[in-house]
Coordinates of C-alpha atoms in Angstrom, one line a residue:
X1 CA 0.0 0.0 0.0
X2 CA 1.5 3.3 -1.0
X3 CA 1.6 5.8 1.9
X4 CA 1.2 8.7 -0.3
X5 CA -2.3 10.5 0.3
X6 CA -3.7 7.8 2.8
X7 CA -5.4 8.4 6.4
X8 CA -3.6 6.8 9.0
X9 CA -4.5 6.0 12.6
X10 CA -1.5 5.7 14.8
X11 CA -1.6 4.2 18.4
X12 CA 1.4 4.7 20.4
X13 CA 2.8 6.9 17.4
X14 CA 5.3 8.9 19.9
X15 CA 7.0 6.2 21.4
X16 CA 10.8 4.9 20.6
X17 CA 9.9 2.7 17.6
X18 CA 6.7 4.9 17.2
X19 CA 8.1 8.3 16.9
X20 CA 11.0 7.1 14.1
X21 CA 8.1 5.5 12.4
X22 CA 6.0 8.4 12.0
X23 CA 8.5 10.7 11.0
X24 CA 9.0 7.7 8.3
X25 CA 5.4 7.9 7.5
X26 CA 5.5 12.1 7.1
X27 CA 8.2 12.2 4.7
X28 CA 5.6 9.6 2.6
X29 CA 3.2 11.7 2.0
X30 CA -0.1 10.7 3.6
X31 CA -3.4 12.6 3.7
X32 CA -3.7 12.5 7.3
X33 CA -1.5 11.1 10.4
X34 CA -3.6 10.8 13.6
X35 CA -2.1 9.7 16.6
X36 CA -3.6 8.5 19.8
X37 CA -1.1 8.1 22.5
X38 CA -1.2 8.1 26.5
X39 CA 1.2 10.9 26.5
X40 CA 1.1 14.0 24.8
X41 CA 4.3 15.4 23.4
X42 CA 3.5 18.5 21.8
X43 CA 6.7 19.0 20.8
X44 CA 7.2 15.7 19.0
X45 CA 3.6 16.7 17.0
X46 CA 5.3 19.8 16.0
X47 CA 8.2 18.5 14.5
X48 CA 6.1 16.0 12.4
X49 CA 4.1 18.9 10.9
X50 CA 6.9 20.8 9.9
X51 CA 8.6 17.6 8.5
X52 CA 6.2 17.6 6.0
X53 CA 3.6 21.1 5.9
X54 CA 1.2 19.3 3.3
X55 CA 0.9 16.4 5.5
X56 CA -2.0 17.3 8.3
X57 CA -0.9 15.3 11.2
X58 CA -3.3 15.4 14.3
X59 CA -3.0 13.7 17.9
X60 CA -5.8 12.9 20.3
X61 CA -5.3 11.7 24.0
X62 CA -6.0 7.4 24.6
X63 CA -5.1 4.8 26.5
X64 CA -5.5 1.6 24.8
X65 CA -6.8 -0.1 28.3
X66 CA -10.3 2.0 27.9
X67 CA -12.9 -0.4 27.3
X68 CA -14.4 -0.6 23.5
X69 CA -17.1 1.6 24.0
X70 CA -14.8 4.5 24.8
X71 CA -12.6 3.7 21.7
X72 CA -15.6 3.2 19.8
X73 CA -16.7 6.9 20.5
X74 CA -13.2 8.0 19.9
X75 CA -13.2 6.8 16.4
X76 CA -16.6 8.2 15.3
X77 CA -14.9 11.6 15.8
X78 CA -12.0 10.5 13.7
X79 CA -14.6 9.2 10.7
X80 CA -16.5 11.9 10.7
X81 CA -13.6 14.3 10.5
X82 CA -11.6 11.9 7.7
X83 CA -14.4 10.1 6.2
X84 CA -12.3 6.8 5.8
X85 CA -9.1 5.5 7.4
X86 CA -6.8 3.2 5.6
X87 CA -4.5 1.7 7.7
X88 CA -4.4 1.2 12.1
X89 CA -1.5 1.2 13.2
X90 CA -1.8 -0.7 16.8
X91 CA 1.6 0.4 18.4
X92 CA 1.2 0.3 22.5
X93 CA 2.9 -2.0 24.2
X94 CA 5.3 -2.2 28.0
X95 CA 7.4 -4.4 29.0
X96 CA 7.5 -4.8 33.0
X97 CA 7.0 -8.4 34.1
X98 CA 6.5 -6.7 37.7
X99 CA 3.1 -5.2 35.9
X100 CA 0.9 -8.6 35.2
X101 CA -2.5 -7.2 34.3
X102 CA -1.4 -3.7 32.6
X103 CA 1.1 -5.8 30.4
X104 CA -1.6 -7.7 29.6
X105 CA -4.5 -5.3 29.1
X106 CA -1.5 -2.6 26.8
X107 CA 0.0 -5.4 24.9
X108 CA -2.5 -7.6 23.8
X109 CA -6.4 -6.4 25.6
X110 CA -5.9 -3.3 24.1
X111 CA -4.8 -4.2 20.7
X112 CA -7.6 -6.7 20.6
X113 CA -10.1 -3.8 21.4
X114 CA -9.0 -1.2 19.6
X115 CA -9.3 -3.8 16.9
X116 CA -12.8 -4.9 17.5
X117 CA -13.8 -0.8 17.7
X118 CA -12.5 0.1 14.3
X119 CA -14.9 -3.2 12.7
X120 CA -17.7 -1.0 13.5
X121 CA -16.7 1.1 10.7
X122 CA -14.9 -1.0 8.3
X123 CA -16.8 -4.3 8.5
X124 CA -17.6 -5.3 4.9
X125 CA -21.0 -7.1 6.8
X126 CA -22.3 -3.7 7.5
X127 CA -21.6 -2.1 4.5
X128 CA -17.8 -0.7 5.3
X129 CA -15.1 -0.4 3.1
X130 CA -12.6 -2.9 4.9
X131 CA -9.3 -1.7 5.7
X132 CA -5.5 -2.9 7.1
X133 CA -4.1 -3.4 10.7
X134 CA -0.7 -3.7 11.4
X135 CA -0.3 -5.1 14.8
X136 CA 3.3 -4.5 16.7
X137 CA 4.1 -7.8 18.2
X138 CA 8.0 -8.7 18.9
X139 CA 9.9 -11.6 18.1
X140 CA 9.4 -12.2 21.6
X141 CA 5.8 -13.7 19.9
X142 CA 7.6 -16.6 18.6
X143 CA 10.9 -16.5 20.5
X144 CA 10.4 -16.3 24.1
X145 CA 12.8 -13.9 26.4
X146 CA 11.5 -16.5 29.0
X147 CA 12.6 -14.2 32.1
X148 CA 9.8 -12.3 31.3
X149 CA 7.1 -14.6 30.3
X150 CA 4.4 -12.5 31.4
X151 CA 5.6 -9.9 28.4
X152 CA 6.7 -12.4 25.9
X153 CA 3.2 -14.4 26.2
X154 CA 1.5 -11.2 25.6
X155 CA 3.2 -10.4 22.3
X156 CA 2.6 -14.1 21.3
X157 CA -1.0 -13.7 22.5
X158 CA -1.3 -10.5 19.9
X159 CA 0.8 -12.2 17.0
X160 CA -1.9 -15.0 17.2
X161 CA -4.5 -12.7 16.9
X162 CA -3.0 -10.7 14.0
X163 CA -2.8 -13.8 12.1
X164 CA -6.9 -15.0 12.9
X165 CA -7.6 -11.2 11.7
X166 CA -5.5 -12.0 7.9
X167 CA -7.3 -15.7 8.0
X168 CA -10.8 -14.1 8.7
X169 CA -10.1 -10.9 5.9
X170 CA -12.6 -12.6 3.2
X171 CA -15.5 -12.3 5.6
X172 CA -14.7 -9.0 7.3
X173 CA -12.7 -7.1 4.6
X174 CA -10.4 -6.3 6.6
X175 CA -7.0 -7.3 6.8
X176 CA -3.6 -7.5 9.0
X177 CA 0.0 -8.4 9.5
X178 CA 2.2 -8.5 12.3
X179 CA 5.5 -5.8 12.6
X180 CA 7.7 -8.1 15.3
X181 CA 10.6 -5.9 16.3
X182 CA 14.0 -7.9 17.2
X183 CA 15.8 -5.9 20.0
X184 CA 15.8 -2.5 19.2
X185 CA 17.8 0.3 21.3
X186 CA 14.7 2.0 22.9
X187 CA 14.4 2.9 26.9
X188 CA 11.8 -0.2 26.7
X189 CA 14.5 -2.5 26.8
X190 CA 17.6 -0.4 28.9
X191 CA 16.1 -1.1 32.3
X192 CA 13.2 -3.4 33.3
X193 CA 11.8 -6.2 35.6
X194 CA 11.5 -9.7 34.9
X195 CA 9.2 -12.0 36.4
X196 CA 9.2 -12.8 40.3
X197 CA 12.9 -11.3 39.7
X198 CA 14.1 -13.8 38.2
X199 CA 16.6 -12.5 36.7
X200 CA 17.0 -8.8 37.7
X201 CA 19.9 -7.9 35.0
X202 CA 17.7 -9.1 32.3
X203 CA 17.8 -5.4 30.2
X204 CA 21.7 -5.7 30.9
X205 CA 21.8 -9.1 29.4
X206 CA 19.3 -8.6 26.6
X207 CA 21.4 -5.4 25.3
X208 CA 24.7 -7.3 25.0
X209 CA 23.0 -9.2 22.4
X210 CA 23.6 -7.6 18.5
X211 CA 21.0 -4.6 18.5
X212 CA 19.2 -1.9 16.1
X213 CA 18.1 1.4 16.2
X214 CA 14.8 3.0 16.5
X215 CA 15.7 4.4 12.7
X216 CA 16.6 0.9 10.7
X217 CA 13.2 -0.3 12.5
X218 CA 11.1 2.5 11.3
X219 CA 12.5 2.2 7.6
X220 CA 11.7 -1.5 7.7
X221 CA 8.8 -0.5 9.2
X222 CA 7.4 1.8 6.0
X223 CA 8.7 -0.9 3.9
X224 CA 6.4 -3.6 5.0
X225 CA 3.6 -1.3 5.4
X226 CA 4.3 -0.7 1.8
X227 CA 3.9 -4.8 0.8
X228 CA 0.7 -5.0 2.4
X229 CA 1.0 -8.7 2.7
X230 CA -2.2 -9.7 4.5
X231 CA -0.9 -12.6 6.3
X232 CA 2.4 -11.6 6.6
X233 CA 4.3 -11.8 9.9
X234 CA 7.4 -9.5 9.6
X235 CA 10.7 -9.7 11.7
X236 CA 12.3 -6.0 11.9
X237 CA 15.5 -7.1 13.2
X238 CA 19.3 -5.8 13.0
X239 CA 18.2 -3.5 10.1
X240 CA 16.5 -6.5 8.3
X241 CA 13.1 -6.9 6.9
X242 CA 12.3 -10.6 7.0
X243 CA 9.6 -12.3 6.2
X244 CA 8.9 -15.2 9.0
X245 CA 6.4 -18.4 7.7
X246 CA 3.9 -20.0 9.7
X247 CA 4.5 -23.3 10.2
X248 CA 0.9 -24.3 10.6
X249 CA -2.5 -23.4 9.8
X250 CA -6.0 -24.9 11.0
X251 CA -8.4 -24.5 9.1
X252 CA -11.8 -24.7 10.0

């Protein structure tokens, strides 16, 4: 899917991997960028406008823990301001094995809901257009950091998901792919707490391990968002865009 004159919906758009991403995204050319984040950083907003004046980029306050109605009413106002979106980006995610039911409600609750919101308005059943999700998930979805299971069961959790949403696109018309990140230098990963303490240099550990930057990440990012693969489960990792296969499918 070419970037150039779409409407995008952004969650988490201002975060490590986020931020690089949208400033990818500006220097496309979309219609519209609106990004919902917990945080407002005006001065991040700023900077994407003036990347790219005939871009109109717009951010609303949301956390992605808000139950579906709220999200719901949320997205009416973005509709009836765009008319049609494009492409969700769901972005949000924490990684504190110390936090069991926020990691669990940000990293996978909350994509799940945000998802099922945005079907009110594309749902090809009641009469809408369809669209594409790209979920953030991690490599962790496939490849456990088992010190913080709690976390990497999560982004498994959301992966699996992402990957009923591609198998279900001829009923809904709507469809998705997975962005997995392999470790990327963000603060997510510099400092945080496994499970029970299990292991409490885990961030230390991790980062010895070859890394990437928030950058090479974003550019791979645009790329895949660019294949629009529905299906497709993508590993972003040391400046690599990789396409990962699925071993097994069940049909029903």
């Amino acid at each position: 899917m070419a970037i150039a004159n779409k409407n995008i919906i952004f969650v988490a758009g201002l975060g490590g991997i986020g931020l690089d991403t949208s400033r990818e995204i500006v220097k496309s050319g979309p219609k519209n960028l609106v990004i919902l984040d917990r945080i407002e950083n005006p001065t991040a907003i700023a900077e994407l406008k003036a990347l790219n004046p005939k871009v109109t980029v717009t951010f609303y306050p949301y956390d992605v823990t808000v139950p579906v109605a709220e999200t719901t009413k949320l997205l009416k106002t973005i509709f009836a301001k765009l008319k049609t979106v494009d492409l969700l980006i769901n972005g949000a995610g924490i990684l504190d094995d110390h936090q069991i039911e926020r990691t669990i409600a940000v990293n996978f609750t909350g994509t799940v809901n945000t998802t099922t919101a945005i079907m009110e308005f594309w749902d090809k059943r009641k009469g809408g257009p369809g669209g594409v999700i790209a979920n953030i998930c991690s490599v962790t979805g496939f490849n456990a950091i088992y010190q913080v299971p709690v976390y990497s069961a999560s982004k498994a959790a959301a992966l699996s998901f992402t990957n009923s949403l591609a198998r279900l696109a001829p009923i809904t018309g709507v469809t998705a792919y997975s962005i997995n990140p392999g470790i990327t230098r963000t603060p997510l990963v510099h400092k945080f707490n496994s499970w029970l303490d299990v292991e409490p240099r885990v961030g230390e550990l991790l980062l010895e391990h070859p890394t990437q930057t928030t950058l090479e990440c974003a550019q791979n990012f645009v790329k895949a968002i660019e294949a629009n693969q529905n299906g497709a489960i993508w590993q972003l990792d040391l400046g690599r865009l990789i396409s990962v296969e699925w071993t097994k499918h069940w049909d029903s």
